[in-house]
Every structure is written in structure tokens, then in C-alpha cells.
Amino acid sequence: MTLATRALAIRSASLLLLLLLWQGVVIIWQPDLLPGPRQVAARFWSEWHSGVLPENLATTLLRVTMSFGLAVIAGLTLGTLMGRFHRVDEWFDAPLTLSLNMPALVVIILSFLWVGLNEAAVVVAVVLNKTPTMAVIFREGVRAIDKGLLEVATVHRLSPWRRFWSVWLPQLYPYFLAATRSGLALVWKIVLVVELLGASSGMGFKLGEFFQFFEIDAILAYALSFVVVIVVLEAMLIRPWEARVMRWRAP
Amino acid sequence: MKLSLQRKAFAGKPLLGPFDLTLRAGEFVALTGPSGVGKTTLLRILAGLDQDWTGSIDLGPDPNIGFMFQEPRLMPWLTALENLRLVCEDTDAARHMLVDVGLGDAANKYPNQLSGGMQRRVALARSMLGQPKLLLMDEPFASLDRSTAQQCRQILLNCWQQHKTTILFVTHDMEEALQLADRALVLTGEPAKIADDTAIDIDRPRAMDTEPAQQLLSRLVQCSANFSH
């Protein structure tokens, strides 16, 4: 058995054990507030077929993608300026620390108050929440840029585009990966809270609705389906991307 | 190439100049001197990497400069071939150059899959690619084992003879200077000036164990020893 299949087997077995434990608890104690796996699966199935789950899932995923993309662009810009220019760093460091420590909830509430209860407010809230973390990551990345390699580009008089694309940016790939990893996991959690508080669609909104009506099987069905989507995204997009841009590190 | 250097200061302290330096086309010049004297700085001025100095420089029309740094400075995320293609679009020329430095089989390897000597040879290939008119080299073969260094010197000489490149070669190894160059300069003092300029008139290929070679060598060694006191 290779290492990869062994790891996969252990992963599957541990998930299966968890599932059995859950079913066991339900059979033995028959708790009112914990539906069994079969009930959750049935609810998932009906929500999926009615089209409600896919629709809200798509809405939320779109919000996650948009706000994540904007946060990366804003964070990269700010982080680059701060990493590159000492003066900018001096002026923005204190506000950055401040915003890093601002509770996400406060930013969300203020976004809704200032922008209104609309789609834009959802994106603004998430971007404001995530940009400072991204900026910190990219600032470190830009500080770690190897000037010696840039000099190679200067001596050989590479075009600005080539210098940026082939010499500067690849040095930031590890930081992009870190930002994506930590960002994706956090962004969707923030999006759910934003939706719960002030949107009329999306996973967070539906979860809030189910909470009002005590529909625990639906809450679990929605939550699990979303987790599965994120895990699949990680496996299908991020890991292959990482393998591609980091293949030079392989011995 | 003509350089007229008035003054180069580092943190307010004068480091170089005033002196003039002229390299004839196709000339191979070795630049020696005690460490920290400003040899690397002089190369960086010539390459345009250091702009903070006074004086004038004439590189001729369409200056095409190659630079080999002390470290290989390869892009770790590019293969050997891609590293060459970064500075020269011509894939065939890049491939040939890799074969010339004896790395034809390593074209698709990443730098961290290559030994230190192989990385140097890729850097050597990169600096010679595109047939630069002026090739600046900063102790390129230091810290290589003897046979690899010897191999690299031969590759460099071949390339120089083929393309008639002008080369300025920084080294602290007098024997290396004697083996390669047409002329050896000694840079020394505070601020540093060119204190000695010795023509090396020995036919190539050069044998180091002949009488005239040994005489020149002892003269060079003595001369740099005098100045470093």
C-alpha cells in the first residue's frame, strides 16, 4: 500500500467512525435536538431537489468568490506599498493594527448601517474584514523579495511586464497560497454571519430561518453540504495549484 | 568602454576615484585588489546597478551587458533552460549554450536539483547568452572545486574567443588572472584607485609552469601585497 492510499484509507475510516458514533448516540439516547444521519441525508436530498439548497449555495459561493477576490487585490496593493515603501508602512501600520483587532461583527453592522441592507454591503463587510490580514501577509512577502534576482532582471534589461510576471510575482506565490488557505476558510464563515444578519438569500440567511423554526436536520444538512463544497474546492483547485507553482521545491 | 569616475562615496565616506578606466573591444581584463576595496561596486557602476556616483561613462552605441554575480542568482522556480530563456527569447541559442557549458541533459532541472557547480555553469551560460559586448564577472568561479573551476574557465575562454566579447573579470586569485587575462589591474587604496596595470603577454593556451609566467605571477602577487599594507 502506498503512503497516499494509506493516508486516504485512514481519513475515510475516521470519517466513517464519526458517522457511526453519531448514529450510535442517536439510537441509544434518541435526543430531541440531534437528528440522525439518515434524517439529515433525507432532508439534504429534499432540499437539493427542491432547488432551494443549490440556489442559496450558489449565491453564497458567488459572494465568497467576489469578496475574497477583492480582498486579495486590496490586500496585495496595500501590502506591497507597505512592504516596499518605508514611509507608507510608518503611516499605515497603526491603522492596520487597529483594523486587525476590530471585531468582525462591528464591521458587519457598520457596513449594513452605512451601505444599506443590500448586496454591496455584504461584499464591503467581508472585504473590510479580510483586507488587513491579507495586507499583513503580502507585506511580509514583499519584504522577503530577493533584490538580487531583481538586479538580474535589471542587468538583462527585461521589460517591466516580464520583470513583474517572471521575477517579482513568483516570489510571492508562497504568500498567495498562505493567503488563500487562511482566507478561504475564514471568508466563508464571515459571509455566513453577514448573511445571517442582513441578507435575504444565501446559506447564512437560510440557517437563520431554520434556527427560528428549530429545523435542526436542515441546519446540519446545509452546514455539511457547504463544508463538503469547501473541502472539494481545496482538493480540486488549491492543492493542484500549489503543486504546480511549488513544484520546483520538490527534491 | 570608457569610464571616468570622479567619486563614489558610501555612507559619506569616499570609496572610489578619481580614476579613468578604458577597456578596448575584445579585451580580457582581470581586476584584483584586497577585499572590501570596491571591486564589486565598480562592476555595479559599470552595469548601471549603482547610479549614485559622479563621473561619466561611455559604453558605446547599443550597450549589451552581461553580468555574472558572485552567487548564481538563478530563479528557483524556473528550470535551467527557462532561466536562460528569461533573458533571451531564442530557445535554440539557449539550448546550445547549455550544451556548451556541459549541461545539455539538465535543461529541464530546477536549480535546487543542480549542484553548486552546475548552478554556476547555468549562471555562466546566462551571462554569455545574447552575445554581450561587455561581460562583467564578479569572482564567478570562487568557491568552486579546482576541476570545475578549470572547466568553467575553459568554457569562458572559448566563448570569449568565439564572440570577441570585452570582459572585466574580478578575482582575488592572481594565478587565475594570469591564466585568463590580457591585462591585470590592481585596485587599492582609500579611496581606491587603479594602482597597477600589467599587460600579460603570454601565448594561449597558457602553461603556468613556464619561466615568464612564474615571473609575472610573483610580480603580481608582490604588487598587490605591497598595496594592501
Short mmCIF file of C-alpha atoms in Angstrom, two decimals:
data_model
loop_
_atom_site.label_atom_id
_atom_site.label_comp_id
_atom_site.label_asym_id
_atom_site.label_seq_id
_atom_site.Cartn_x
_atom_site.Cartn_y
_atom_site.Cartn_z
CA MET A 1 0.00 0.00 0.00
CA THR A 2 1.46 3.36 -0.93
CA LEU A 3 1.62 6.23 1.54
CA ALA A 4 -1.07 8.17 -0.32
CA THR A 5 -3.62 5.34 -0.33
CA ARG A 6 -2.83 4.59 3.31
CA ALA A 7 -3.49 8.23 4.24
CA LEU A 8 -6.72 8.16 2.26
CA ALA A 9 -7.83 4.93 3.94
CA ILE A 10 -7.23 6.37 7.40
CA ARG A 11 -9.11 9.54 6.52
CA SER A 12 -12.10 7.61 5.22
CA ALA A 13 -12.09 5.26 8.20
CA SER A 14 -12.02 8.11 10.71
CA LEU A 15 -14.94 9.85 8.97
CA LEU A 16 -16.88 6.59 8.90
CA LEU A 17 -16.23 6.09 12.62
CA LEU A 18 -17.53 9.58 13.32
CA LEU A 19 -20.67 8.80 11.35
CA LEU A 20 -21.18 5.54 13.28
CA LEU A 21 -20.67 7.34 16.59
CA TRP A 22 -23.29 9.90 15.61
CA GLN A 23 -25.75 7.16 14.61
CA GLY A 24 -24.96 5.27 17.82
CA VAL A 25 -25.69 8.30 20.01
CA VAL A 26 -28.99 8.85 18.21
CA ILE A 27 -30.05 5.19 18.59
CA ILE A 28 -29.12 4.89 22.26
CA TRP A 29 -30.33 8.23 23.67
CA GLN A 30 -32.81 9.30 21.00
CA PRO A 31 -32.17 13.00 21.69
CA ASP A 32 -34.83 15.50 20.52
CA LEU A 33 -32.30 18.06 19.35
CA LEU A 34 -29.97 15.77 17.37
CA PRO A 35 -31.45 14.14 14.28
CA GLY A 36 -29.66 11.06 12.96
CA PRO A 37 -27.52 10.91 9.82
CA ARG A 38 -30.33 9.31 7.83
CA GLN A 39 -32.78 12.08 8.66
CA VAL A 40 -30.18 14.73 7.75
CA ALA A 41 -29.42 12.95 4.48
CA ALA A 42 -33.12 12.78 3.63
CA ARG A 43 -33.51 16.49 4.36
CA PHE A 44 -30.48 17.27 2.24
CA TRP A 45 -32.00 15.27 -0.59
CA SER A 46 -35.34 17.05 -0.49
CA GLU A 47 -33.70 20.50 -0.18
CA TRP A 48 -31.44 19.66 -3.08
CA HIS A 49 -34.29 18.50 -5.30
CA SER A 50 -36.50 21.46 -4.50
CA GLY A 51 -33.68 23.66 -5.78
CA VAL A 52 -33.52 25.79 -2.62
CA LEU A 53 -30.19 24.45 -1.40
CA PRO A 54 -28.31 24.73 -4.74
CA GLU A 55 -29.64 28.24 -5.29
CA ASN A 56 -28.55 29.55 -1.90
CA LEU A 57 -25.31 27.66 -2.10
CA ALA A 58 -24.56 29.34 -5.43
CA THR A 59 -25.45 32.77 -4.02
CA THR A 60 -23.11 32.33 -1.08
CA LEU A 61 -20.29 30.91 -3.19
CA LEU A 62 -20.55 33.88 -5.53
CA ARG A 63 -20.30 36.27 -2.57
CA VAL A 64 -17.35 34.34 -1.17
CA THR A 65 -15.54 34.44 -4.52
CA MET A 66 -16.21 38.11 -5.11
CA SER A 67 -15.28 39.36 -1.69
CA PHE A 68 -12.29 37.05 -1.49
CA GLY A 69 -11.01 38.29 -4.86
CA LEU A 70 -11.45 41.92 -3.89
CA ALA A 71 -9.80 41.36 -0.51
CA VAL A 72 -6.78 39.76 -2.23
CA ILE A 73 -6.45 42.68 -4.66
CA ALA A 74 -6.82 45.29 -1.91
CA GLY A 75 -4.54 43.40 0.47
CA LEU A 76 -1.90 42.83 -2.20
CA THR A 77 -1.91 46.50 -3.15
CA LEU A 78 -1.71 47.77 0.42
CA GLY A 79 0.76 45.08 1.49
CA THR A 80 3.02 45.77 -1.49
CA LEU A 81 3.08 49.51 -0.82
CA MET A 82 3.79 48.93 2.86
CA GLY A 83 6.47 46.34 2.20
CA ARG A 84 8.12 48.43 -0.47
CA PHE A 85 7.95 51.97 0.94
CA HIS A 86 9.00 52.56 4.50
CA ARG A 87 7.07 55.84 4.65
CA VAL A 88 3.78 54.14 3.73
CA ASP A 89 4.48 51.44 6.29
CA GLU A 90 5.04 54.00 9.04
CA TRP A 91 1.74 55.75 8.30
CA PHE A 92 -0.44 52.69 7.78
CA ASP A 93 0.95 50.38 10.44
CA ALA A 94 -1.12 51.72 13.36
CA PRO A 95 -4.43 51.81 11.42
CA LEU A 96 -3.67 48.30 10.22
CA THR A 97 -3.16 47.03 13.76
CA LEU A 98 -6.37 48.77 14.75
CA SER A 99 -8.39 47.19 11.97
CA LEU A 100 -6.86 43.77 12.59
CA ASN A 101 -8.29 43.91 16.08
CA MET A 102 -11.68 45.31 15.12
CA PRO A 103 -14.32 42.61 15.80
CA ALA A 104 -15.79 41.26 12.55
CA LEU A 105 -19.28 41.80 13.93
CA VAL A 106 -18.74 45.54 14.37
CA VAL A 107 -17.53 45.91 10.79
CA ILE A 108 -20.55 43.95 9.55
CA ILE A 109 -23.06 46.04 11.48
CA LEU A 110 -21.43 49.29 10.37
CA SER A 111 -21.40 48.15 6.73
CA PHE A 112 -25.12 47.49 6.84
CA LEU A 113 -25.79 50.82 8.55
CA TRP A 114 -23.64 52.82 6.14
CA VAL A 115 -24.08 50.98 2.85
CA GLY A 116 -27.61 49.69 3.38
CA LEU A 117 -29.15 46.23 3.50
CA ASN A 118 -28.00 45.19 0.05
CA GLU A 119 -25.55 43.04 -1.86
CA ALA A 120 -22.84 45.70 -1.86
CA ALA A 121 -22.86 45.86 1.94
CA VAL A 122 -22.25 42.10 2.14
CA VAL A 123 -19.16 42.36 -0.04
CA VAL A 124 -17.92 45.55 1.65
CA ALA A 125 -18.23 43.95 5.08
CA VAL A 126 -16.20 40.91 4.10
CA VAL A 127 -13.56 42.88 2.21
CA LEU A 128 -13.09 45.26 5.15
CA ASN A 129 -12.74 42.28 7.44
CA LYS A 130 -10.24 40.36 5.34
CA THR A 131 -8.07 43.04 3.72
CA PRO A 132 -5.93 43.77 6.81
CA THR A 133 -4.93 40.10 7.23
CA MET A 134 -4.10 39.85 3.53
CA ALA A 135 -2.11 43.09 3.69
CA VAL A 136 -0.03 41.72 6.59
CA ILE A 137 0.71 38.50 4.70
CA PHE A 138 1.68 40.31 1.49
CA ARG A 139 3.75 42.89 3.36
CA GLU A 140 5.89 40.06 4.71
CA GLY A 141 6.10 38.63 1.20
CA VAL A 142 7.24 41.88 -0.36
CA ARG A 143 9.80 42.42 2.41
CA ALA A 144 11.24 38.99 1.65
CA ILE A 145 11.65 39.76 -2.07
CA ASP A 146 15.18 38.91 -3.19
CA LYS A 147 16.68 42.11 -4.60
CA GLY A 148 19.49 40.11 -6.14
CA LEU A 149 17.06 38.46 -8.51
CA LEU A 150 15.57 41.83 -9.43
CA GLU A 151 19.09 43.00 -10.29
CA VAL A 152 19.38 40.11 -12.70
CA ALA A 153 16.26 41.48 -14.40
CA THR A 154 17.76 44.99 -14.44
CA VAL A 155 21.09 43.92 -15.90
CA HIS A 156 19.42 41.94 -18.66
CA ARG A 157 17.02 44.81 -19.29
CA LEU A 158 13.85 42.74 -19.07
CA SER A 159 10.63 44.53 -19.96
CA PRO A 160 8.65 45.79 -16.94
CA TRP A 161 5.98 43.22 -17.69
CA ARG A 162 8.43 40.30 -17.75
CA ARG A 163 10.19 41.59 -14.67
CA PHE A 164 6.86 41.71 -12.83
CA TRP A 165 5.49 38.42 -14.13
CA SER A 166 8.59 36.20 -14.17
CA VAL A 167 10.82 37.64 -11.45
CA TRP A 168 8.75 39.59 -8.93
CA LEU A 169 5.42 37.78 -8.69
CA PRO A 170 6.72 34.20 -8.41
CA GLN A 171 8.49 35.24 -5.21
CA LEU A 172 5.05 35.97 -3.74
CA TYR A 173 3.44 32.64 -4.70
CA PRO A 174 4.02 31.05 -1.28
CA TYR A 175 2.31 34.07 0.27
CA PHE A 176 -0.58 33.80 -2.18
CA LEU A 177 -1.01 30.21 -1.08
CA ALA A 178 -0.96 31.14 2.59
CA ALA A 179 -3.44 33.96 1.96
CA THR A 180 -5.75 31.68 0.01
CA ARG A 181 -5.58 28.90 2.56
CA SER A 182 -6.31 31.08 5.56
CA GLY A 183 -8.55 33.39 3.55
CA LEU A 184 -10.93 30.88 2.07
CA ALA A 185 -11.57 29.16 5.39
CA LEU A 186 -12.27 32.47 7.14
CA VAL A 187 -14.07 34.32 4.36
CA TRP A 188 -16.93 31.89 4.02
CA LYS A 189 -17.50 31.89 7.76
CA ILE A 190 -17.72 35.68 7.74
CA VAL A 191 -20.03 35.62 4.71
CA LEU A 192 -22.40 33.33 6.61
CA VAL A 193 -22.55 35.71 9.56
CA VAL A 194 -23.13 38.66 7.22
CA GLU A 195 -25.96 36.78 5.53
CA LEU A 196 -27.47 35.78 8.84
CA LEU A 197 -27.55 39.40 9.98
CA GLY A 198 -28.67 41.27 6.93
CA ALA A 199 -29.22 39.36 3.70
CA SER A 200 -32.37 37.81 2.28
CA SER A 201 -30.64 34.96 0.48
CA GLY A 202 -27.66 32.63 0.88
CA MET A 203 -26.67 29.89 3.27
CA GLY A 204 -26.41 32.18 6.28
CA PHE A 205 -29.89 33.56 5.69
CA LYS A 206 -31.36 30.05 5.37
CA LEU A 207 -29.55 28.90 8.52
CA GLY A 208 -31.09 31.81 10.38
CA GLU A 209 -34.50 30.84 9.09
CA PHE A 210 -34.07 27.22 10.18
CA PHE A 211 -32.92 28.44 13.59
CA GLN A 212 -36.21 30.34 14.02
CA PHE A 213 -38.14 27.17 13.29
CA PHE A 214 -35.88 24.72 15.12
CA GLU A 215 -35.20 22.72 11.97
CA ILE A 216 -32.01 21.11 13.15
CA ASP A 217 -31.89 18.49 10.40
CA ALA A 218 -31.90 21.29 7.80
CA ILE A 219 -29.19 23.23 9.67
CA LEU A 220 -26.94 20.17 9.68
CA ALA A 221 -27.75 19.37 6.03
CA TYR A 222 -26.85 22.90 4.91
CA ALA A 223 -23.74 23.15 7.04
CA LEU A 224 -22.38 19.78 5.95
CA SER A 225 -23.04 20.42 2.27
CA PHE A 226 -21.16 23.69 2.49
CA VAL A 227 -18.23 22.12 4.29
CA VAL A 228 -18.08 19.45 1.59
CA VAL A 229 -18.00 22.12 -1.12
CA ILE A 230 -15.09 23.91 0.57
CA VAL A 231 -13.15 20.68 1.07
CA VAL A 232 -13.70 19.78 -2.59
CA LEU A 233 -12.58 23.26 -3.68
CA GLU A 234 -9.43 22.85 -1.63
CA ALA A 235 -8.71 19.43 -3.12
CA MET A 236 -9.62 20.25 -6.73
CA LEU A 237 -8.31 23.82 -7.04
CA ILE A 238 -5.90 24.88 -4.33
CA ARG A 239 -3.84 21.72 -3.96
CA PRO A 240 -3.22 21.24 -7.70
CA TRP A 241 -2.36 24.94 -7.94
CA GLU A 242 0.06 24.61 -5.05
CA ALA A 243 1.64 21.54 -6.60
CA ARG A 244 2.05 23.44 -9.86
CA VAL A 245 3.61 26.65 -8.59
CA MET A 246 5.70 24.93 -5.92
CA ARG A 247 6.96 22.00 -7.99
CA TRP A 248 10.45 23.50 -8.09
CA ARG A 249 10.73 22.83 -4.37
CA ALA A 250 10.42 19.10 -4.88
CA PRO A 251 13.80 17.39 -4.50
CA MET B 1 34.29 51.12 -22.90
CA LYS B 2 35.45 54.28 -21.21
CA LEU B 3 34.79 55.15 -17.62
CA SER B 4 35.83 58.37 -15.97
CA LEU B 5 34.98 58.03 -12.32
CA GLN B 6 35.17 61.17 -10.22
CA ARG B 7 33.88 59.96 -6.92
CA LYS B 8 31.87 57.16 -5.42
CA ALA B 9 31.07 57.52 -1.74
CA PHE B 10 29.50 55.05 0.60
CA ALA B 11 27.72 56.50 3.65
CA GLY B 12 29.61 59.77 3.21
CA LYS B 13 32.99 58.07 3.05
CA PRO B 14 34.77 58.21 -0.32
CA LEU B 15 35.22 54.68 -1.65
CA LEU B 16 36.40 55.02 -5.25
CA GLY B 17 38.04 57.55 -7.55
CA PRO B 18 39.10 59.66 -9.16
CA PHE B 19 40.45 57.43 -11.93
CA ASP B 20 39.87 56.53 -15.57
CA LEU B 21 39.34 53.04 -16.90
CA THR B 22 39.39 52.14 -20.57
CA LEU B 23 38.69 48.69 -21.97
CA ARG B 24 39.46 48.03 -25.62
CA ALA B 25 36.97 46.00 -27.60
CA GLY B 26 37.58 42.28 -27.24
CA GLU B 27 39.98 42.73 -24.34
CA PHE B 28 40.04 40.39 -21.36
CA VAL B 29 40.92 42.38 -18.25
CA ALA B 30 41.31 41.00 -14.75
CA LEU B 31 40.59 43.27 -11.81
CA THR B 32 42.18 42.39 -8.49
CA GLY B 33 42.69 44.06 -5.16
CA PRO B 34 42.14 43.49 -1.44
CA SER B 35 38.65 42.50 -0.34
CA GLY B 36 36.31 45.36 0.51
CA VAL B 37 38.23 47.78 -1.70
CA GLY B 38 35.30 48.37 -4.04
CA LYS B 39 35.78 45.91 -6.91
CA THR B 40 32.17 44.78 -6.82
CA THR B 41 31.00 48.39 -6.56
CA LEU B 42 32.99 49.26 -9.67
CA LEU B 43 31.30 46.43 -11.58
CA ARG B 44 27.89 47.56 -10.35
CA ILE B 45 28.60 51.08 -11.55
CA LEU B 46 29.56 49.78 -14.99
CA ALA B 47 26.43 47.61 -15.14
CA GLY B 48 24.18 50.52 -14.21
CA LEU B 49 23.08 48.84 -10.96
CA ASP B 50 24.67 51.61 -8.92
CA GLN B 51 23.64 55.08 -10.08
CA ASP B 52 24.85 57.02 -7.07
CA TRP B 53 28.25 58.30 -8.26
CA THR B 54 29.77 61.19 -10.14
CA GLY B 55 31.68 60.94 -13.39
CA SER B 56 30.91 59.82 -16.90
CA ILE B 57 30.69 56.55 -18.73
CA ASP B 58 30.72 55.73 -22.42
CA LEU B 59 29.55 52.22 -23.23
CA GLY B 60 29.36 52.85 -26.96
CA PRO B 61 26.26 52.60 -29.10
CA ASP B 62 23.76 49.85 -28.12
CA PRO B 63 25.46 48.62 -24.97
CA ASN B 64 24.69 44.97 -24.33
CA ILE B 65 25.99 43.96 -20.94
CA GLY B 66 26.26 40.53 -19.40
CA PHE B 67 26.81 40.21 -15.66
CA MET B 68 27.82 37.22 -13.66
CA PHE B 69 27.26 37.77 -9.97
CA GLN B 70 29.22 36.18 -7.16
CA GLU B 71 26.21 33.98 -6.43
CA PRO B 72 24.42 32.13 -9.24
CA ARG B 73 21.20 34.15 -8.73
CA LEU B 74 19.00 31.77 -10.72
CA MET B 75 15.23 31.99 -10.48
CA PRO B 76 14.47 28.91 -8.36
CA TRP B 77 11.03 28.49 -9.94
CA LEU B 78 12.42 28.25 -13.46
CA THR B 79 14.27 25.29 -14.96
CA ALA B 80 17.81 25.75 -16.26
CA LEU B 81 16.51 26.29 -19.79
CA GLU B 82 13.74 28.63 -18.64
CA ASN B 83 16.32 30.66 -16.71
CA LEU B 84 18.20 31.22 -19.94
CA ARG B 85 15.04 31.88 -21.92
CA LEU B 86 14.12 34.57 -19.43
CA VAL B 87 16.95 36.75 -20.77
CA CYS B 88 16.93 35.56 -24.39
CA GLU B 89 13.87 34.55 -26.40
CA ASP B 90 15.89 32.37 -28.74
CA THR B 91 15.30 28.82 -27.45
CA ASP B 92 17.84 27.24 -29.82
CA ALA B 93 20.59 29.61 -28.72
CA ALA B 94 19.72 28.86 -25.07
CA ARG B 95 19.87 25.12 -25.69
CA HIS B 96 23.20 25.40 -27.45
CA MET B 97 24.61 27.47 -24.66
CA LEU B 98 23.55 24.82 -22.13
CA VAL B 99 25.27 22.17 -24.20
CA ASP B 100 28.37 24.38 -24.38
CA VAL B 101 28.60 24.56 -20.59
CA GLY B 102 28.08 20.80 -20.41
CA LEU B 103 24.54 20.87 -19.09
CA GLY B 104 22.63 19.63 -22.12
CA ASP B 105 20.98 16.93 -20.01
CA ALA B 106 19.99 19.26 -17.19
CA ALA B 107 17.88 21.65 -19.28
CA ASN B 108 14.65 20.73 -17.51
CA LYS B 109 16.02 20.58 -13.98
CA TYR B 110 15.26 23.21 -11.37
CA PRO B 111 18.19 24.98 -9.68
CA ASN B 112 17.69 23.12 -6.39
CA GLN B 113 18.13 19.86 -8.28
CA LEU B 114 21.55 21.01 -9.51
CA SER B 115 24.86 21.00 -7.65
CA GLY B 116 26.54 24.31 -6.79
CA GLY B 117 28.96 23.92 -9.68
CA MET B 118 26.15 23.22 -12.11
CA GLN B 119 24.22 26.29 -10.91
CA ARG B 120 27.33 28.38 -11.56
CA ARG B 121 27.57 27.00 -15.05
CA VAL B 122 23.92 27.88 -15.73
CA ALA B 123 24.67 31.41 -14.49
CA LEU B 124 27.77 31.50 -16.70
CA ALA B 125 25.65 30.41 -19.67
CA ARG B 126 23.07 33.08 -18.86
CA SER B 127 25.68 35.85 -18.67
CA MET B 128 27.21 34.85 -22.02
CA LEU B 129 23.87 34.40 -23.78
CA GLY B 130 22.82 37.06 -26.26
CA GLN B 131 26.48 37.77 -27.06
CA PRO B 132 27.03 40.73 -24.74
CA LYS B 133 29.58 43.27 -25.86
CA LEU B 134 30.75 43.77 -22.31
CA LEU B 135 30.80 40.91 -19.84
CA LEU B 136 31.26 41.80 -16.17
CA MET B 137 32.17 38.96 -13.85
CA ASP B 138 32.41 39.12 -10.07
CA GLU B 139 34.61 36.30 -8.78
CA PRO B 140 32.48 33.91 -10.81
CA PHE B 141 34.42 30.75 -10.10
CA ALA B 142 35.40 31.32 -6.48
CA SER B 143 34.31 28.54 -4.10
CA LEU B 144 34.19 26.01 -6.92
CA ASP B 145 36.38 22.95 -6.68
CA ARG B 146 39.55 23.10 -8.76
CA SER B 147 38.48 20.93 -11.64
CA THR B 148 35.04 22.53 -12.04
CA ALA B 149 36.60 26.00 -11.90
CA GLN B 150 39.15 24.97 -14.50
CA GLN B 151 36.36 23.63 -16.70
CA CYS B 152 34.39 26.87 -16.34
CA ARG B 153 37.46 28.96 -17.24
CA GLN B 154 37.93 26.95 -20.41
CA ILE B 155 34.26 27.47 -21.35
CA LEU B 156 34.63 31.18 -20.76
CA LEU B 157 37.81 31.38 -22.85
CA ASN B 158 36.13 29.51 -25.71
CA CYS B 159 33.16 31.83 -25.64
CA TRP B 160 35.42 34.89 -25.46
CA GLN B 161 37.50 33.76 -28.41
CA GLN B 162 34.39 32.95 -30.44
CA HIS B 163 32.48 36.17 -29.84
CA LYS B 164 35.27 38.67 -29.10
CA THR B 165 33.48 39.90 -26.01
CA THR B 166 35.10 42.52 -23.81
CA ILE B 167 35.47 41.04 -20.34
CA LEU B 168 36.15 42.61 -16.97
CA PHE B 169 36.82 39.84 -14.52
CA VAL B 170 37.10 40.41 -10.78
CA THR B 171 39.23 37.88 -8.95
CA HIS B 172 41.45 37.67 -5.90
CA ASP B 173 43.31 34.73 -7.36
CA MET B 174 46.42 36.02 -9.17
CA GLU B 175 47.01 32.71 -10.86
CA GLU B 176 43.51 32.85 -12.32
CA ALA B 177 44.12 36.40 -13.55
CA LEU B 178 47.36 35.34 -15.14
CA GLN B 179 45.81 32.35 -16.79
CA LEU B 180 42.88 34.25 -18.33
CA ALA B 181 43.52 37.91 -18.88
CA ASP B 182 45.32 40.18 -21.34
CA ARG B 183 45.80 42.75 -18.65
CA ALA B 184 45.63 42.74 -14.87
CA LEU B 185 44.57 45.80 -12.90
CA VAL B 186 45.09 46.25 -9.18
CA LEU B 187 42.54 48.39 -7.40
CA THR B 188 43.67 49.60 -4.00
CA GLY B 189 43.80 52.47 -1.51
CA GLU B 190 41.28 54.61 0.37
CA PRO B 191 39.57 55.89 -1.72
CA ALA B 192 40.61 53.21 -4.18
CA LYS B 193 42.38 53.92 -7.45
CA ILE B 194 43.87 51.73 -10.12
CA ALA B 195 47.37 51.38 -8.75
CA ASP B 196 48.86 48.94 -11.19
CA ASP B 197 48.22 47.95 -14.79
CA THR B 198 50.22 44.95 -16.05
CA ALA B 199 50.00 43.55 -19.56
CA ILE B 200 50.11 39.76 -19.68
CA ASP B 201 51.86 38.85 -22.91
CA ILE B 202 51.85 35.09 -22.91
CA ASP B 203 50.58 32.99 -25.77
CA ARG B 204 47.45 30.96 -25.26
CA PRO B 205 46.87 28.24 -24.23
CA ARG B 206 48.90 29.22 -21.24
CA ALA B 207 51.04 26.92 -19.17
CA MET B 208 51.61 28.18 -15.66
CA ASP B 209 54.90 26.34 -15.07
CA THR B 210 56.99 28.33 -17.55
CA GLU B 211 59.62 30.86 -16.51
CA PRO B 212 57.89 34.04 -17.81
CA ALA B 213 54.56 33.00 -16.27
CA GLN B 214 56.13 32.43 -12.85
CA GLN B 215 57.92 35.76 -13.03
CA LEU B 216 54.77 37.63 -13.86
CA LEU B 217 52.89 35.79 -11.14
CA SER B 218 55.39 36.70 -8.45
CA ARG B 219 55.35 40.30 -9.68
CA LEU B 220 51.56 40.46 -9.45
CA VAL B 221 51.42 38.83 -6.05
CA GLN B 222 54.12 41.14 -4.73
CA CYS B 223 52.45 44.19 -6.18
CA SER B 224 49.09 43.52 -4.55
CA ALA B 225 50.82 42.60 -1.28
CA ASN B 226 52.64 45.96 -1.28
CA PHE B 227 49.44 47.89 -1.77
CA SER B 228 47.45 46.09 0.84
CA HIS B 229 49.80 47.28 3.59
#
